[in-house]
CSV table of C-alpha atoms and ligand atoms in Angstrom, one decimal:
chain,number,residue,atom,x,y,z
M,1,UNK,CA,9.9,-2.7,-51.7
M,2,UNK,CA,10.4,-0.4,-54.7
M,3,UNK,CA,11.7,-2.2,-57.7
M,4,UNK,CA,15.2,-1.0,-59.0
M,5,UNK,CA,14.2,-0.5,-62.4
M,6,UNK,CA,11.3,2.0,-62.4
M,7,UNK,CA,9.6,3.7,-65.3
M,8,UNK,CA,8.2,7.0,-65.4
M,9,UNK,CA,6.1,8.0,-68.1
M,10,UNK,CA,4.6,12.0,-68.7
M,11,UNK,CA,1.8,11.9,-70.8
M,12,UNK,CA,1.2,15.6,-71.4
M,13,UNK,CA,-2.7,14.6,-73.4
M,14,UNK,CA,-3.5,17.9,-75.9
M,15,UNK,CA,-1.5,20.4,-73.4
M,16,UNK,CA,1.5,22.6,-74.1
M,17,UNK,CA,3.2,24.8,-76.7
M,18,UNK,CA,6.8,25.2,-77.4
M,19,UNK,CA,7.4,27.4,-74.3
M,20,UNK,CA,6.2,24.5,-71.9
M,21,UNK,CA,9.7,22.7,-73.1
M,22,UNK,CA,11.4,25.4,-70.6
M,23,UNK,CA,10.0,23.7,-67.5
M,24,UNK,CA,12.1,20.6,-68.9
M,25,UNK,CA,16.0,22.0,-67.9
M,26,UNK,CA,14.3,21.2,-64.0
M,27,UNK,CA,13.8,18.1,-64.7
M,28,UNK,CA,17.0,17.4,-67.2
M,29,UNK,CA,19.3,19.0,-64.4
M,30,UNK,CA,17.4,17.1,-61.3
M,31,UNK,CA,17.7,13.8,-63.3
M,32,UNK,CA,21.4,14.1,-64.2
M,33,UNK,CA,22.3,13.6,-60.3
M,34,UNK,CA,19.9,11.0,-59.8
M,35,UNK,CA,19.9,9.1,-62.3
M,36,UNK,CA,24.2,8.2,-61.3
M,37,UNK,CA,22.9,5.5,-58.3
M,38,UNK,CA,19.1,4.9,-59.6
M,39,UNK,CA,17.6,3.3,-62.7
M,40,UNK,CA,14.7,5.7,-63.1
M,41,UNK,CA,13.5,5.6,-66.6
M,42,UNK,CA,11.8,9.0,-67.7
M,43,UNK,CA,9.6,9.4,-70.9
M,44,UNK,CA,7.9,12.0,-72.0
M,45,UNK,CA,4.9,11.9,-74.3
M,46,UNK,CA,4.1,15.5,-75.5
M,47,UNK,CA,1.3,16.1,-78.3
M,48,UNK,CA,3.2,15.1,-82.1
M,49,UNK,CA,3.8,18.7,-82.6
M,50,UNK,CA,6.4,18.8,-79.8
M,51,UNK,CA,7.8,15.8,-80.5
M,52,UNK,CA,10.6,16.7,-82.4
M,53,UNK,CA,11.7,20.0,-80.4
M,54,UNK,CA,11.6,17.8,-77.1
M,55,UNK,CA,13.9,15.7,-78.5
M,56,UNK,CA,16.4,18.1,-79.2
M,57,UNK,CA,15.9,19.7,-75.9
M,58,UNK,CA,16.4,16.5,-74.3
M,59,UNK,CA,19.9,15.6,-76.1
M,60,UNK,CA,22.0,13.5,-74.1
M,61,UNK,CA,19.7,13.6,-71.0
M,62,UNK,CA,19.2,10.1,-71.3
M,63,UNK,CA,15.3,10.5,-71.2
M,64,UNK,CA,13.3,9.3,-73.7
M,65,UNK,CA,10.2,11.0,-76.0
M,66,UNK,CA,7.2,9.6,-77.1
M,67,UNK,CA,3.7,9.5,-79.1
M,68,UNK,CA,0.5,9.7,-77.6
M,69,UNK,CA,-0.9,7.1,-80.5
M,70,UNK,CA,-0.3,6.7,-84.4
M,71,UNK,CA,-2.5,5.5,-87.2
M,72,UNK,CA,-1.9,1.7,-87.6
M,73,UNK,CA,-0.4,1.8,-91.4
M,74,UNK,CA,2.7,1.7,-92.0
M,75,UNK,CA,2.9,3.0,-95.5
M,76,UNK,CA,1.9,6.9,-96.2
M,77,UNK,CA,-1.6,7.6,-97.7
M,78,UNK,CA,-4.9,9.7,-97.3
M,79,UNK,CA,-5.7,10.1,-93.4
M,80,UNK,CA,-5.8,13.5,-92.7
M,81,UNK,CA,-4.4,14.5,-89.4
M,82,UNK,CA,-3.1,10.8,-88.5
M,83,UNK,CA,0.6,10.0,-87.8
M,84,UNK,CA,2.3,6.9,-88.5
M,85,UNK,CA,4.7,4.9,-86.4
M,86,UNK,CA,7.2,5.5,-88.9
M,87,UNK,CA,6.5,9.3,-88.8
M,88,UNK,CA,6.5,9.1,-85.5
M,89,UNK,CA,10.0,7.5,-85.2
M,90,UNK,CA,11.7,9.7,-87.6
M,91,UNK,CA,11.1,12.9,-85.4
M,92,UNK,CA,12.9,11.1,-82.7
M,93,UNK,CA,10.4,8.8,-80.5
M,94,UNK,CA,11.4,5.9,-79.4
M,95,UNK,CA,8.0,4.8,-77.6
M,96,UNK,CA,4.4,5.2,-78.1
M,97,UNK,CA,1.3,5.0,-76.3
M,98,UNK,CA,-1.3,2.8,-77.4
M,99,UNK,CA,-5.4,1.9,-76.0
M,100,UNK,CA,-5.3,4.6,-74.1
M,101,UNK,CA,-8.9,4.9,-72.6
M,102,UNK,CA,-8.9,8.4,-73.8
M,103,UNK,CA,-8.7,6.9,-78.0
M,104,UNK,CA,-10.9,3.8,-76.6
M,105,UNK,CA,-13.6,6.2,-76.0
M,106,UNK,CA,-13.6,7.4,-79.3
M,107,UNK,CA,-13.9,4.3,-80.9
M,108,UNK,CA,-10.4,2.9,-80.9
M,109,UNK,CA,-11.2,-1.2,-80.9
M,110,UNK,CA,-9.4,-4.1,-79.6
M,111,UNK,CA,-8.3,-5.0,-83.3
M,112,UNK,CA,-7.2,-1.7,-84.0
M,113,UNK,CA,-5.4,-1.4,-80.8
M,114,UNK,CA,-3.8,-4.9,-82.2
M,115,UNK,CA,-2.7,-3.8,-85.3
M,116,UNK,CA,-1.1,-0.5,-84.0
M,117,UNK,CA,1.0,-2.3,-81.6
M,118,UNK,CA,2.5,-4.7,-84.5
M,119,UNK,CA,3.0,-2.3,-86.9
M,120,UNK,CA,4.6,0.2,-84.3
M,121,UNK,CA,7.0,-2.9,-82.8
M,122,UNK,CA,7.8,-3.3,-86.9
M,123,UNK,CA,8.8,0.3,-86.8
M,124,UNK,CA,11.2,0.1,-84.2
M,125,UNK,CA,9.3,1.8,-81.1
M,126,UNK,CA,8.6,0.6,-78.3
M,127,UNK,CA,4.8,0.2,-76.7
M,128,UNK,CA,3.0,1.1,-73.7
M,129,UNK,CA,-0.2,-0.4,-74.2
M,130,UNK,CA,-2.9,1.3,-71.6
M,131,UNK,CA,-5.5,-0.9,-70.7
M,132,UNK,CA,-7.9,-0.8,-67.8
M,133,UNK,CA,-11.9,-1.4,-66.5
M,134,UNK,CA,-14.5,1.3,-66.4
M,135,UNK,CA,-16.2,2.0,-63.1
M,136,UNK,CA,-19.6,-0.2,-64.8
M,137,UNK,CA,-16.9,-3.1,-65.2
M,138,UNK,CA,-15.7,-2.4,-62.0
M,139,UNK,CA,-18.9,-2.3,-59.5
M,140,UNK,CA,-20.4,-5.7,-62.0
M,141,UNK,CA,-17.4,-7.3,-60.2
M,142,UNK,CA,-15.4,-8.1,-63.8
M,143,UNK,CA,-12.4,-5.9,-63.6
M,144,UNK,CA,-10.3,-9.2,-64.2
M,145,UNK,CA,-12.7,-10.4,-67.2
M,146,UNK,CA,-12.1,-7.1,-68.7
M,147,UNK,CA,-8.4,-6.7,-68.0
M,148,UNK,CA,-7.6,-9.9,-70.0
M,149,UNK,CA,-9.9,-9.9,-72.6
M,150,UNK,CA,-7.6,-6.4,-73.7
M,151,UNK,CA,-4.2,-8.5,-73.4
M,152,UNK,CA,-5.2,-11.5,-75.1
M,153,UNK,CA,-6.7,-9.2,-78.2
M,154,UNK,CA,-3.9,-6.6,-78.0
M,155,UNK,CA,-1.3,-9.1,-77.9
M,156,UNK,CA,-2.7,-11.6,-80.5
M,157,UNK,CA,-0.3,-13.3,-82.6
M,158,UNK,CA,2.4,-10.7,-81.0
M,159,UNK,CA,5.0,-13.5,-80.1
M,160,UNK,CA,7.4,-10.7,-79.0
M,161,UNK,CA,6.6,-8.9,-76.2
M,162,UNK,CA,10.0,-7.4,-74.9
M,163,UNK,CA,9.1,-4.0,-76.5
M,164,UNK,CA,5.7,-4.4,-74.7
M,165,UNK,CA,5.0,-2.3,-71.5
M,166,UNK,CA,1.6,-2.3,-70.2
M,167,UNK,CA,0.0,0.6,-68.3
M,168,UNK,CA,-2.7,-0.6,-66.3
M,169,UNK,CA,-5.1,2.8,-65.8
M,170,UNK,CA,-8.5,2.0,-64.4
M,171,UNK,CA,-10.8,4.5,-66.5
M,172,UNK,CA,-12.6,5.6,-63.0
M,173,UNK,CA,-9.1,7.0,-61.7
M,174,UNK,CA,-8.1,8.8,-64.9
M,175,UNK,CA,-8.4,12.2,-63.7
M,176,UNK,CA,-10.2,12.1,-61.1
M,177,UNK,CA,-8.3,12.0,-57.8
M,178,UNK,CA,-9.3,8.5,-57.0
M,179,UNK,CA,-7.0,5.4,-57.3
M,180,UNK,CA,-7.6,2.1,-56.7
M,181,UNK,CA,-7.3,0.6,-53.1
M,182,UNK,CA,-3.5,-1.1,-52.4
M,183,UNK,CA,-5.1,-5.1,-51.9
M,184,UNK,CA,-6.9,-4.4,-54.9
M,185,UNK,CA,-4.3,-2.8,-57.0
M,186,UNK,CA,-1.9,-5.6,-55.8
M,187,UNK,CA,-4.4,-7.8,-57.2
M,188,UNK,CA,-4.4,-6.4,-60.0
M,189,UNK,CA,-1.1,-6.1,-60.9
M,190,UNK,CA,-0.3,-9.7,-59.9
M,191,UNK,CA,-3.4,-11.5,-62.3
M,192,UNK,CA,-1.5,-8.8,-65.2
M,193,UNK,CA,2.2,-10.6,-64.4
M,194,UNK,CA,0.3,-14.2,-64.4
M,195,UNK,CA,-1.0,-13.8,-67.7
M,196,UNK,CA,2.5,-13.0,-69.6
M,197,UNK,CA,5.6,-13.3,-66.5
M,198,UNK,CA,7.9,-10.5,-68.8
M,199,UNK,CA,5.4,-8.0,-69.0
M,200,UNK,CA,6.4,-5.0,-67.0
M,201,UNK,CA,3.3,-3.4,-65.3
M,202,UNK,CA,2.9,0.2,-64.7
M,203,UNK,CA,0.0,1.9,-62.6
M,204,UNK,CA,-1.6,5.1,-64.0
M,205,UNK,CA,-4.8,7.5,-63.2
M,206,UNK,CA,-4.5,10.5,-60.6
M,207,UNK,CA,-0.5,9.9,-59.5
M,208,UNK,CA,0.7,12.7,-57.6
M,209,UNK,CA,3.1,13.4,-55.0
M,210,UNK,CA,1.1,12.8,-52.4
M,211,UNK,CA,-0.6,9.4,-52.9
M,212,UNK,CA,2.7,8.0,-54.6
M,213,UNK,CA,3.5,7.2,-51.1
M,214,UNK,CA,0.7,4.6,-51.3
M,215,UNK,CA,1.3,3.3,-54.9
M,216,UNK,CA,5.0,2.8,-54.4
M,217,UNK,CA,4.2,0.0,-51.7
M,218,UNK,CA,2.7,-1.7,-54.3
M,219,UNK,CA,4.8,-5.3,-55.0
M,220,UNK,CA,6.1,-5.4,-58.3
M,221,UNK,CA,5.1,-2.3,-59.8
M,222,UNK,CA,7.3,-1.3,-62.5
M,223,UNK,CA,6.4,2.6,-62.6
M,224,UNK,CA,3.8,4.9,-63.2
M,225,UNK,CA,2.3,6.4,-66.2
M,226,UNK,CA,1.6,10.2,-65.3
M,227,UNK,CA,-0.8,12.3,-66.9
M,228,UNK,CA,-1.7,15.8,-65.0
M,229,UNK,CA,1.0,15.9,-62.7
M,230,UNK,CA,3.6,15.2,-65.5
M,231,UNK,CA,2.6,18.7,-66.9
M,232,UNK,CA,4.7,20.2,-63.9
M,233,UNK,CA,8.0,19.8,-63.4
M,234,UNK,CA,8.3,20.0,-59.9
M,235,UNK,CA,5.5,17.8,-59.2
M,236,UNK,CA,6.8,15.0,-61.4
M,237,UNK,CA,9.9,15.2,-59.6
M,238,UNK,CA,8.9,14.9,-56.6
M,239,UNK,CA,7.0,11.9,-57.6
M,240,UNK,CA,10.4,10.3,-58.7
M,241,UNK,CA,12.0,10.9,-55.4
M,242,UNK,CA,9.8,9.9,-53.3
M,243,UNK,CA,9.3,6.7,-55.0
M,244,UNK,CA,12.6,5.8,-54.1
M,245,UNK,CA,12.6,7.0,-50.5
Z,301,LIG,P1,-3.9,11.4,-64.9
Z,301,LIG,O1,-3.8,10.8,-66.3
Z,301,LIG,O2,-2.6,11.2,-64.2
Z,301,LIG,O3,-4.2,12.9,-65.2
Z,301,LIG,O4,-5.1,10.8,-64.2
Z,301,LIG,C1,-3.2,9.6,-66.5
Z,301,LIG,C2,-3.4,9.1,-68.0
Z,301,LIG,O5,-4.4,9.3,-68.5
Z,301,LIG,O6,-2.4,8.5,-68.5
């Protein structure tokens, strides 16, 4: 059965310019009906430079904006083209995404991952910290290695975790069509609750509105983190409805 509380995050990657925010008054005007007997949480995570006029578009929707990442310091300095938690709060986020497989590719560590998540939690925002196996982790059979060898180092020394959403995204699925299969994803989601009971889990890689169907039977899924299909309104919503039908 679908959980009361869902999450729904849009992460729009390096796509749209200010006249994708139009596409938004869908969603603001769908979501102000159903959010009255639901608890459908909706955040969107544009690129930084649409952060701020987001925002404002989204005034008293009730839905939420946030980063894609953010340089780990928390003072200012000499890192040209970063953003820091700080900067990223002022503009109006209230969450950020963090190990996404996408910055883990180009070298973002463990460590690093680590220190962004304290540092943004100082700021005030909240996390959703990606983690997931590639398919090499995957066919060697050590998904589960994998999978909590990234808590235990993104989380170290973090004692709390209530600002702490994790986003479980298998690298294979990202993009590709392909999601995991539901025993396996159940699995999954059930050794992530095991290793810290209040962490919310969210499933992400190729959602759409067709195999939400599948996903939403998942036990105990908290939401989804959306990448492509986020990008169109109508899509998105119809993943939000059907999740509750
Ligand atoms: P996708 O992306 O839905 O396009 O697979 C998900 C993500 O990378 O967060």
């Amino acid at each position: 059965m679908t959980n009361k509380y869902m999450y729904f995050i849009a992460n729009w990657k390096m796509f749209g310019g200010l006249n994708s925010l139009n596409s938004l008054r869908k969603v603001t005007k769908f979501y102000k009906k159903f959010q009255k007997n639901r608890y459908a949480k909706i955040i969107y995570c544009p690129p930084s430079t649409l952060i701020r006029p987001m925002f404002k578009k989204l005034a008293n929707s009730r839905i939420d904006v946030g980063g894609q990442n953010c340089h780990q310091n928390l003072s200012y300095g000499a890192f040209t083209g970063s953003v820091n938690p700080l900067m990223l709060k002022s503009v109006g986020a209230k969450y950020v995404i963090i190990g996404h497989s996408e910055n883990r590719m180009s070298g973002e560590t463990d460590k690093l991952i680590n220190l962004k998540i304290k540092n943004s939690i100082k700021s005030g925002l909240k996390v959703i910290f990606c983690i997931g196996e590639t398919y090499k982790d995957k066919k060697k059979k050590i998904t589960k290695k994998v999978l909590s060898s990234q808590i235990k180092s993104g989380l170290k020394n973090i004692k709390n975790k209530k600002d702490i959403i994790i986003a479980y995204e298998p690298v294979w699925s990202i993009g590709t069509g392909l999601i995991p299969k539901t025993n396996e994803l159940s699995e999954t989601v059930k050794f992530i609750k095991r290793i810290n009971k209040k962490l919310k889990v969210l499933y992400g890689g190729s959602v759409n509105p067709k195999n939400i169907e599948i996903l939403k039977s998942i036990n105990n899924i908290d939401g989804f983190l959306i990448g492509g299909a986020s990008q169109d309104s109508k899509k998105f919503i119809d993943i939000i409805k059907k999740t509750y039908n």
